[in-house]
Amino acid sequence: MTAREAAAVRVSLPPSALPSTDRLLGTPQARELERTHGRAPVADAARAVLAALRARALDGALDVEALAPPALDAALADAVRRRVAAHLRPVLNLSGVVLHTNLGRAGLAEAARQRLMLTAEGAVNLELELANGRRGERDDVIETQLGRLCGGEAATVVNNNAAALLLSVAALARRREVVVSRGELVEIGGSFRLPEILAAAGARVVEVGTTNCTHPHDYAAAIGARTAMLLKVHTSNYVVRGYTASVDVTTLAALAHSHGVPLVCDLGSGALVDLTAWGLPHEPLPAEALRAGCDLVTFSGDKLLGGPQAGLIVGTSACIGRLRRSPLRRALRPGRLTLAALEATLALYERPETLARELPTLRILTRSTAAIFAQAERLAPALAEALAPGYVVAVDAMESQIGSGAQPTQTLPSAGLTCAPTAPRARGRALEALAAALRGLPTPVIGRIADAGLHLDLRTLEDDTALLGQLPRLREALQ
Ligand SMILES: *Cc1c(COP(=O)(O)O)cnc(C)c1O
């Protein structure tokens, strides 16, 4: 091509040169896209493609090649793909937070995933007793399992732990008072603020004690004719250090019962087995709280328990009975998929000796630092090659957090890969660009930017190939 011909090609076309929507939708490829994905997304994509081309024409930057049939076909196919791609997809959580709320918390065990598949398709005996043909309770199975694991008389399940607390307070303390320590009026991740949940449940909060110290006499002085319950909340995501005092569950239960009111305990994460057996920090067990005299204990299904999102409530038959009779329970009840996954997850707890192998959350939390370091050494050269020349990669010691409010101040020694830009200037932008490229992969990779590097904590990467297989794409994206 001569210089003159090249200049002629670069002349911008006017908007009037654009094809009509109908012409764009009339090609064999567009018809095929419509058959696969439906008319509406394809028509929407066609309009978006034309709008983008029109904008380029008005900018004086629309060359003739952009309107060639292959280019139009490719642009349309791409726009359709972006519109029909599933929003919710698997990602690799290498953020260093094992139970990350924004990333869906616990992954399910193989047994739970299989049970989901089995019970998802057709009808199931959700509220039917197969032995006698009578109507059953949807959480009958869970109640038996939790009875064995926690020792409570009765149990029920709702959508999440926030719902568990809402239901407990609404059923036991509507239009009456809930006594709670000022040191326990927690906010968890912005959308969960204890005082707001209590208000939404129709109860009045009576705060006792101070931020750092609450004594038995503070509770005693606050209990009156309008008191419906005492509430103890596990301060999951922070600790108060120094001069502190709080009242233990045993003392609080005795106090509550001497006034004829129940004690409800929100354990937050809770753990069904003592995690110190695996060298992990101790998290309070529902069984311990019940033994200490709690009437109701609530905890999450998808935190340390390692199951689906759910709110579990264990306690006395009398209190659980009142919860079951509340109209709110109908609004907060879990679906069959949740119950199926929960039943299969709880069944794993019947064999604690295989738990660290079968339950992904525990398997990940108990991975040895040496194994994670070896993995980092194994992956570093391939990642370095994919990121060169813009970034360098180093194997580093890291600290994983359990996440979801469990053990906020204790971390687990881990290892991973730190990616740092080679050019000293515009480091921030280079790191953002790398984070965006990682998020743009077919299985998006989520790292953490801190201290002038992008960190990939490998504790949560159980399968090397999930990262290795995507490195060619990453390399392309950074070219
Ligand atoms: C996480 C947490 C909750 C909320 O549980 P969800 O299952 O997310 O609704 C409530 N209370 C405490 C103390 C928590 O740690």
CSV table of C-alpha atoms in Angstrom, one decimal, residues 4-401:
chain,number,residue,atom,x,y,z
A,4,ARG,CA,-1.5,7.9,-0.2
A,5,GLU,CA,-3.6,4.7,-0.2
A,6,ALA,CA,-3.0,4.3,3.6
A,7,ALA,CA,-4.1,7.9,4.2
A,8,ALA,CA,-7.2,7.3,2.2
A,9,VAL,CA,-8.1,4.2,4.3
A,10,ARG,CA,-7.6,6.2,7.4
A,11,VAL,CA,-10.2,8.8,6.3
A,12,SER,CA,-13.1,8.6,8.8
A,13,LEU,CA,-16.5,7.6,7.6
A,14,PRO,CA,-19.6,9.6,8.4
A,15,PRO,CA,-22.4,8.2,10.7
A,16,SER,CA,-24.5,7.8,7.6
A,17,ALA,CA,-22.2,5.0,6.5
A,18,LEU,CA,-23.3,2.8,9.4
A,19,PRO,CA,-25.5,-0.2,8.6
A,20,SER,CA,-29.1,-0.3,10.0
A,21,THR,CA,-29.9,-2.4,13.1
A,22,ASP,CA,-32.0,-4.6,10.8
A,23,ARG,CA,-29.1,-5.2,8.5
A,24,LEU,CA,-26.8,-6.1,11.4
A,25,LEU,CA,-29.4,-8.5,12.7
A,26,GLY,CA,-30.1,-10.0,9.3
A,27,THR,CA,-26.8,-11.8,8.9
A,28,PRO,CA,-26.6,-15.6,9.2
A,29,GLN,CA,-24.4,-15.1,12.2
A,30,ALA,CA,-26.8,-12.9,14.0
A,31,ARG,CA,-29.6,-15.4,13.3
A,32,GLU,CA,-27.5,-18.1,14.8
A,33,LEU,CA,-26.8,-16.0,17.9
A,34,GLU,CA,-30.5,-15.4,18.3
A,35,ARG,CA,-31.3,-19.1,18.2
A,36,THR,CA,-28.7,-19.8,20.9
A,37,HIS,CA,-29.2,-16.8,23.2
A,38,GLY,CA,-32.6,-15.4,22.4
A,39,ARG,CA,-33.7,-12.3,20.4
A,40,ALA,CA,-33.6,-9.6,23.1
A,41,PRO,CA,-29.9,-9.9,24.1
A,42,VAL,CA,-28.8,-10.0,20.5
A,43,ALA,CA,-30.9,-7.0,19.5
A,44,ASP,CA,-29.6,-5.1,22.6
A,45,ALA,CA,-26.0,-6.1,21.6
A,46,ALA,CA,-26.6,-4.9,18.0
A,47,ARG,CA,-27.8,-1.5,19.2
A,48,ALA,CA,-24.8,-1.2,21.5
A,49,VAL,CA,-22.4,-2.0,18.7
A,50,LEU,CA,-23.9,0.6,16.5
A,51,ALA,CA,-23.9,3.2,19.2
A,52,ALA,CA,-20.2,2.6,19.8
A,53,LEU,CA,-19.5,2.9,16.0
A,54,ARG,CA,-21.6,6.0,15.8
A,55,ALA,CA,-19.6,7.6,18.6
A,56,ARG,CA,-16.4,6.7,16.7
A,57,ALA,CA,-17.8,8.3,13.5
A,58,LEU,CA,-18.6,11.5,15.4
A,59,ASP,CA,-15.1,11.5,16.8
A,60,GLY,CA,-13.8,11.2,13.2
A,61,ALA,CA,-12.2,7.9,14.0
A,62,LEU,CA,-14.3,5.4,12.1
A,63,ASP,CA,-12.3,3.6,9.4
A,64,VAL,CA,-13.7,1.5,6.7
A,65,GLU,CA,-12.4,-1.8,8.2
A,66,ALA,CA,-14.6,-1.4,11.2
A,67,LEU,CA,-17.6,-1.8,9.0
A,68,ALA,CA,-16.3,-4.8,7.1
A,69,PRO,CA,-18.6,-7.8,7.7
A,70,PRO,CA,-16.0,-9.8,9.6
A,71,ALA,CA,-15.4,-6.9,12.0
A,72,LEU,CA,-19.1,-6.3,12.5
A,73,ASP,CA,-19.7,-10.1,13.1
A,74,ALA,CA,-16.9,-10.2,15.7
A,75,ALA,CA,-18.1,-7.0,17.5
A,76,LEU,CA,-21.7,-8.4,17.6
A,77,ALA,CA,-20.6,-11.8,18.9
A,78,ASP,CA,-18.4,-10.2,21.6
A,79,ALA,CA,-21.2,-7.9,22.7
A,80,VAL,CA,-23.6,-10.8,22.9
A,81,ARG,CA,-21.1,-12.9,24.9
A,82,ARG,CA,-20.7,-10.1,27.4
A,83,ARG,CA,-24.5,-9.8,27.8
A,84,VAL,CA,-25.3,-13.5,28.3
A,85,ALA,CA,-22.2,-14.4,30.5
A,86,ALA,CA,-23.3,-15.7,33.9
A,87,HIS,CA,-22.9,-13.0,36.5
A,88,LEU,CA,-22.1,-15.4,39.3
A,89,ARG,CA,-19.0,-17.5,38.5
A,90,PRO,CA,-16.2,-19.3,40.3
A,91,VAL,CA,-13.2,-17.2,41.2
A,92,LEU,CA,-9.9,-18.0,42.8
A,93,ASN,CA,-9.8,-16.4,46.2
A,94,LEU,CA,-6.1,-15.7,46.9
A,95,SER,CA,-7.0,-12.7,49.0
A,96,GLY,CA,-5.6,-14.2,52.2
A,97,VAL,CA,-9.0,-14.2,53.9
A,98,VAL,CA,-10.2,-17.8,53.9
A,99,LEU,CA,-13.9,-17.2,54.7
A,100,HIS,CA,-14.4,-14.0,52.6
A,101,THR,CA,-18.0,-12.7,52.8
A,102,ASN,CA,-17.7,-10.9,49.4
A,103,LEU,CA,-16.4,-14.2,47.9
A,104,GLY,CA,-19.2,-16.4,49.2
A,105,ARG,CA,-17.5,-17.6,52.4
A,106,ALA,CA,-17.2,-21.4,52.8
A,107,GLY,CA,-16.9,-23.7,49.8
A,108,LEU,CA,-18.9,-26.9,50.1
A,109,ALA,CA,-17.6,-30.4,50.6
A,110,GLU,CA,-17.8,-32.9,47.9
A,111,ALA,CA,-20.6,-34.8,49.8
A,112,ALA,CA,-22.6,-31.6,50.1
A,113,ARG,CA,-22.2,-30.8,46.4
A,114,GLN,CA,-23.4,-34.2,45.4
A,115,ARG,CA,-26.4,-34.0,47.7
A,116,LEU,CA,-27.3,-30.7,46.1
A,117,MET,CA,-27.3,-32.3,42.7
A,118,LEU,CA,-29.3,-35.2,43.9
A,119,THR,CA,-32.0,-33.1,45.5
A,120,ALA,CA,-32.1,-30.2,43.0
A,121,GLU,CA,-34.0,-31.7,40.1
A,122,GLY,CA,-37.2,-33.4,41.0
A,123,ALA,CA,-39.6,-33.5,44.0
A,124,VAL,CA,-38.1,-34.3,47.4
A,125,ASN,CA,-39.7,-35.2,50.8
A,126,LEU,CA,-39.1,-31.8,52.2
A,127,GLU,CA,-42.1,-31.8,54.5
A,128,LEU,CA,-43.3,-35.3,54.3
A,129,GLU,CA,-42.6,-38.2,56.7
A,130,LEU,CA,-41.9,-41.2,54.5
A,131,ALA,CA,-42.5,-43.6,57.4
A,132,ASN,CA,-46.1,-42.7,58.0
A,133,GLY,CA,-47.1,-40.4,55.1
A,134,ARG,CA,-47.8,-37.5,57.5
A,135,ARG,CA,-46.7,-33.9,57.1
A,136,GLY,CA,-43.2,-33.4,58.5
A,137,GLU,CA,-41.1,-30.4,59.6
A,138,ARG,CA,-38.5,-29.3,57.0
A,139,ASP,CA,-35.7,-29.1,59.5
A,140,ASP,CA,-36.4,-32.4,61.3
A,141,VAL,CA,-33.2,-34.0,60.0
A,142,ILE,CA,-31.1,-31.1,60.9
A,143,GLU,CA,-32.6,-31.0,64.4
A,144,THR,CA,-31.6,-34.6,65.0
A,145,GLN,CA,-28.1,-34.0,63.8
A,146,LEU,CA,-27.6,-30.8,65.7
A,147,GLY,CA,-29.0,-32.5,68.8
A,148,ARG,CA,-26.2,-35.1,68.6
A,149,LEU,CA,-23.5,-32.5,67.8
A,150,CYS,CA,-24.5,-29.7,70.2
A,151,GLY,CA,-26.6,-31.4,72.8
A,152,GLY,CA,-29.5,-29.1,72.6
A,153,GLU,CA,-33.1,-30.3,73.0
A,154,ALA,CA,-34.3,-28.8,69.8
A,155,ALA,CA,-33.0,-26.9,66.8
A,156,THR,CA,-34.2,-24.9,63.8
A,157,VAL,CA,-32.6,-23.4,60.7
A,158,VAL,CA,-33.2,-20.1,58.9
A,159,ASN,CA,-31.7,-18.2,56.1
A,160,ASN,CA,-28.6,-16.8,57.9
A,161,ASN,CA,-27.4,-15.9,61.4
A,162,ALA,CA,-28.8,-12.4,61.1
A,163,ALA,CA,-32.2,-14.0,60.5
A,164,ALA,CA,-31.6,-16.4,63.4
A,165,LEU,CA,-31.2,-13.4,65.7
A,166,LEU,CA,-34.1,-11.5,64.2
A,167,LEU,CA,-36.4,-14.5,64.7
A,168,SER,CA,-35.2,-15.2,68.2
A,169,VAL,CA,-35.7,-11.6,69.3
A,170,ALA,CA,-39.0,-11.2,67.4
A,171,ALA,CA,-40.4,-14.4,68.9
A,172,LEU,CA,-39.2,-13.8,72.5
A,173,ALA,CA,-39.0,-10.1,73.0
A,174,ARG,CA,-41.3,-8.2,70.7
A,175,ARG,CA,-42.5,-4.9,72.3
A,176,ARG,CA,-40.4,-5.8,75.3
A,177,GLU,CA,-36.8,-5.2,76.4
A,178,VAL,CA,-33.5,-7.0,75.5
A,179,VAL,CA,-30.7,-6.4,77.9
A,180,VAL,CA,-27.2,-6.4,76.3
A,181,SER,CA,-23.8,-5.2,77.2
A,182,ARG,CA,-22.5,-1.9,75.6
A,183,GLY,CA,-19.3,-3.8,74.7
A,184,GLU,CA,-21.3,-6.2,72.5
A,185,LEU,CA,-23.3,-3.9,70.3
A,186,VAL,CA,-21.4,-4.9,67.3
A,187,GLU,CA,-21.4,-4.0,63.6
A,188,ILE,CA,-20.4,-6.8,61.3
A,189,GLY,CA,-19.5,-5.8,57.8
A,190,GLY,CA,-21.7,-2.7,57.6
A,191,SER,CA,-25.0,-4.3,56.9
A,192,PHE,CA,-25.3,-6.1,60.2
A,193,ARG,CA,-25.6,-3.8,63.2
A,194,LEU,CA,-26.9,-5.4,66.3
A,195,PRO,CA,-29.0,-2.5,67.6
A,196,GLU,CA,-30.7,-2.2,64.2
A,197,ILE,CA,-31.6,-5.9,64.1
A,198,LEU,CA,-33.0,-5.7,67.6
A,199,ALA,CA,-35.0,-2.6,66.6
A,200,ALA,CA,-36.3,-4.3,63.4
A,201,ALA,CA,-37.4,-7.3,65.5
A,202,GLY,CA,-39.6,-4.8,67.5
A,203,ALA,CA,-37.6,-5.0,70.7
A,204,ARG,CA,-36.2,-2.2,72.9
A,205,VAL,CA,-32.5,-2.4,73.6
A,206,VAL,CA,-31.4,-1.8,77.1
A,207,GLU,CA,-27.7,-1.2,77.1
A,208,VAL,CA,-25.7,-2.0,80.2
A,209,GLY,CA,-22.2,-1.5,81.4
A,210,THR,CA,-19.5,0.4,79.3
A,211,THR,CA,-17.6,-0.3,76.2
A,212,ASN,CA,-14.8,-2.1,78.1
A,213,CYS,CA,-16.4,-3.3,81.3
A,214,THR,CA,-19.7,-4.9,82.1
A,215,HIS,CA,-20.4,-6.5,85.5
A,216,PRO,CA,-23.1,-8.9,86.8
A,217,HIS,CA,-24.6,-6.0,88.8
A,218,ASP,CA,-25.0,-3.9,85.6
A,219,TYR,CA,-27.3,-6.6,84.2
A,220,ALA,CA,-29.1,-7.2,87.5
A,221,ALA,CA,-29.9,-3.4,87.8
A,222,ALA,CA,-31.4,-3.4,84.3
A,223,ILE,CA,-33.7,-6.3,84.6
A,224,GLY,CA,-37.3,-5.3,85.2
A,225,ALA,CA,-40.9,-6.1,84.5
A,226,ARG,CA,-40.5,-5.4,80.8
A,227,THR,CA,-37.4,-7.5,80.3
A,228,ALA,CA,-37.9,-10.3,77.9
A,229,MET,CA,-34.4,-11.7,77.5
A,230,LEU,CA,-30.7,-11.3,78.1
A,231,LEU,CA,-28.6,-11.3,75.0
A,232,LYS,CA,-24.9,-12.2,74.8
A,233,VAL,CA,-23.1,-11.5,71.5
A,234,HIS,CA,-19.7,-13.0,70.5
A,235,THR,CA,-17.7,-9.9,69.6
A,236,SER,CA,-16.5,-11.6,66.4
A,237,ASN,CA,-14.6,-9.0,64.6
A,238,TYR,CA,-12.8,-7.0,67.2
A,239,VAL,CA,-11.2,-7.4,70.7
A,240,VAL,CA,-11.1,-5.0,73.6
A,241,ARG,CA,-7.7,-5.2,75.3
A,242,GLY,CA,-6.4,-3.8,78.5
A,243,TYR,CA,-8.7,-3.1,81.4
A,244,THR,CA,-11.8,-5.1,80.5
A,245,ALA,CA,-14.5,-7.1,82.2
A,246,SER,CA,-17.4,-9.1,80.8
A,247,VAL,CA,-19.8,-11.5,82.3
A,248,ASP,CA,-19.4,-15.2,81.4
A,249,VAL,CA,-22.3,-17.3,80.1
A,250,THR,CA,-22.7,-19.4,83.2
A,251,THR,CA,-23.2,-16.3,85.4
A,252,LEU,CA,-25.4,-14.6,82.9
A,253,ALA,CA,-27.6,-17.7,82.5
A,254,ALA,CA,-28.1,-18.0,86.3
A,255,LEU,CA,-29.0,-14.3,86.5
A,256,ALA,CA,-31.5,-14.6,83.6
A,257,HIS,CA,-33.1,-17.7,85.0
A,258,SER,CA,-33.4,-16.3,88.5
A,259,HIS,CA,-35.6,-13.5,86.9
A,260,GLY,CA,-37.5,-16.0,84.8
A,261,VAL,CA,-36.2,-14.8,81.4
A,262,PRO,CA,-34.1,-16.7,78.8
A,263,LEU,CA,-30.5,-16.1,77.8
A,264,VAL,CA,-29.8,-16.0,74.0
A,265,CYS,CA,-26.3,-16.1,72.7
A,266,ASP,CA,-25.2,-15.1,69.2
A,267,LEU,CA,-22.0,-17.0,68.7
A,268,GLY,CA,-21.3,-15.5,65.2
A,269,SER,CA,-19.2,-18.1,63.5
A,270,GLY,CA,-19.2,-20.8,66.2
A,271,ALA,CA,-17.5,-24.1,65.5
A,272,LEU,CA,-19.1,-27.5,66.0
A,273,VAL,CA,-15.8,-29.1,67.0
A,274,ASP,CA,-12.9,-27.9,69.1
A,275,LEU,CA,-10.5,-26.5,66.5
A,276,THR,CA,-7.6,-26.6,68.9
A,277,ALA,CA,-7.4,-30.3,68.1
A,278,TRP,CA,-6.0,-29.2,64.7
A,279,GLY,CA,-3.8,-26.5,66.2
A,280,LEU,CA,-6.2,-23.7,65.3
A,281,PRO,CA,-7.4,-21.0,67.7
A,282,HIS,CA,-10.3,-21.9,70.0
A,283,GLU,CA,-13.8,-20.7,68.8
A,284,PRO,CA,-16.7,-21.0,71.3
A,285,LEU,CA,-18.8,-24.1,70.6
A,286,PRO,CA,-22.6,-24.1,70.7
A,287,ALA,CA,-22.4,-27.2,72.9
A,288,GLU,CA,-20.3,-25.2,75.5
A,289,ALA,CA,-22.8,-22.3,75.5
A,290,LEU,CA,-25.7,-24.7,76.0
A,291,ARG,CA,-24.0,-26.5,78.8
A,292,ALA,CA,-23.3,-23.2,80.4
A,293,GLY,CA,-27.0,-22.6,80.5
A,294,CYS,CA,-27.9,-20.6,77.3
A,295,ASP,CA,-31.5,-21.1,76.3
A,296,LEU,CA,-30.9,-20.4,72.6
A,297,VAL,CA,-27.6,-20.3,70.7
A,298,THR,CA,-27.4,-18.9,67.1
A,299,PHE,CA,-24.5,-19.3,64.6
A,300,SER,CA,-23.8,-19.2,60.9
A,301,GLY,CA,-23.8,-22.2,58.5
A,302,ASP,CA,-21.2,-20.8,56.1
A,303,LYS,CA,-18.5,-19.6,58.4
A,304,LEU,CA,-16.2,-22.1,60.3
A,305,LEU,CA,-18.9,-24.7,60.1
A,306,GLY,CA,-18.1,-24.9,56.4
A,307,GLY,CA,-21.6,-25.4,55.0
A,308,PRO,CA,-24.1,-23.4,53.0
A,309,GLN,CA,-25.4,-20.0,54.0
A,310,ALA,CA,-27.8,-20.6,56.9
A,311,GLY,CA,-28.6,-19.5,60.4
A,312,LEU,CA,-28.6,-22.4,63.0
A,313,ILE,CA,-30.5,-22.1,66.2
A,314,VAL,CA,-30.2,-24.7,69.0
A,315,GLY,CA,-31.7,-24.6,72.4
A,316,THR,CA,-34.6,-25.6,74.7
A,317,SER,CA,-37.7,-27.1,73.3
A,318,ALA,CA,-39.7,-24.3,74.9
A,319,CYS,CA,-37.8,-21.5,73.2
A,320,ILE,CA,-37.5,-23.3,69.8
A,321,GLY,CA,-41.2,-23.9,70.0
A,322,ARG,CA,-41.9,-20.2,70.3
A,323,LEU,CA,-39.6,-19.5,67.3
A,324,ARG,CA,-41.5,-22.1,65.3
A,325,ARG,CA,-44.8,-20.5,66.0
A,326,SER,CA,-43.6,-17.0,65.0
A,327,PRO,CA,-45.0,-15.8,61.6
A,328,LEU,CA,-41.5,-14.5,60.8
A,329,ARG,CA,-40.2,-18.1,60.6
A,330,ARG,CA,-42.1,-18.7,57.4
A,331,ALA,CA,-40.5,-15.6,55.9
A,332,LEU,CA,-37.0,-16.7,57.0
A,333,ARG,CA,-37.1,-20.4,56.3
A,334,PRO,CA,-34.4,-22.0,54.2
A,335,GLY,CA,-35.0,-23.8,50.9
A,336,ARG,CA,-34.4,-27.4,50.2
A,337,LEU,CA,-31.1,-26.8,48.5
A,338,THR,CA,-29.7,-25.2,51.7
A,339,LEU,CA,-31.1,-28.0,53.8
A,340,ALA,CA,-29.7,-30.7,51.5
A,341,ALA,CA,-26.2,-29.2,51.6
A,342,LEU,CA,-26.4,-28.6,55.4
A,343,GLU,CA,-27.5,-32.1,56.1
A,344,ALA,CA,-24.6,-33.6,54.1
A,345,THR,CA,-22.2,-31.1,55.7
A,346,LEU,CA,-23.3,-31.9,59.3
A,347,ALA,CA,-23.0,-35.6,58.5
A,348,LEU,CA,-19.3,-35.2,58.0
A,349,TYR,CA,-19.0,-34.0,61.6
A,350,GLU,CA,-20.1,-37.5,62.8
A,351,ARG,CA,-16.6,-38.6,61.8
A,352,PRO,CA,-14.3,-35.9,63.1
A,353,GLU,CA,-11.3,-38.0,62.2
A,354,THR,CA,-11.9,-37.4,58.5
A,355,LEU,CA,-13.1,-33.9,58.8
A,356,ALA,CA,-9.8,-32.1,58.0
A,357,ARG,CA,-9.8,-34.1,54.7
A,358,GLU,CA,-13.5,-33.9,53.7
A,359,LEU,CA,-14.4,-30.3,54.8
A,360,PRO,CA,-12.8,-27.7,52.5
A,361,THR,CA,-12.8,-25.0,55.1
A,362,LEU,CA,-10.9,-27.1,57.6
A,363,ARG,CA,-8.7,-28.6,55.0
A,364,ILE,CA,-7.6,-25.1,53.9
A,365,LEU,CA,-7.2,-23.8,57.5
A,366,THR,CA,-5.0,-26.8,58.4
A,367,ARG,CA,-2.7,-26.8,55.4
A,368,SER,CA,0.9,-26.8,56.6
A,369,THR,CA,3.0,-23.7,56.0
A,370,ALA,CA,5.7,-25.8,54.5
A,371,ALA,CA,3.3,-27.2,51.9
A,372,ILE,CA,2.2,-23.7,51.0
A,373,PHE,CA,5.8,-22.5,50.7
A,374,ALA,CA,6.6,-25.5,48.4
A,375,GLN,CA,3.6,-24.6,46.3
A,376,ALA,CA,4.8,-21.0,46.0
A,377,GLU,CA,8.3,-22.1,44.9
A,378,ARG,CA,6.7,-24.4,42.4
A,379,LEU,CA,4.4,-21.6,40.9
A,380,ALA,CA,6.8,-18.6,41.1
A,381,PRO,CA,8.8,-19.3,37.8
A,382,ALA,CA,5.7,-19.7,35.6
A,383,LEU,CA,4.0,-16.6,37.1
A,384,ALA,CA,7.3,-14.6,36.7
A,385,GLU,CA,7.5,-15.6,33.1
A,386,ALA,CA,3.8,-14.6,32.4
A,387,LEU,CA,4.3,-11.2,34.1
A,388,ALA,CA,7.7,-10.3,32.6
A,389,PRO,CA,8.9,-7.7,31.8
A,390,GLY,CA,6.4,-5.5,33.6
A,391,TYR,CA,6.5,-7.2,37.0
A,392,VAL,CA,8.8,-9.3,39.2
A,393,VAL,CA,7.5,-12.1,41.3
A,394,ALA,CA,8.8,-13.2,44.8
A,395,VAL,CA,8.0,-16.0,47.1
A,396,ASP,CA,6.9,-14.5,50.5
A,397,ALA,CA,5.8,-15.4,53.9
A,398,MET,CA,2.2,-14.2,54.4
A,399,GLU,CA,-0.5,-14.3,57.1
A,400,SER,CA,-3.9,-15.7,56.3
A,401,GLN,CA,-7.0,-14.5,58.2
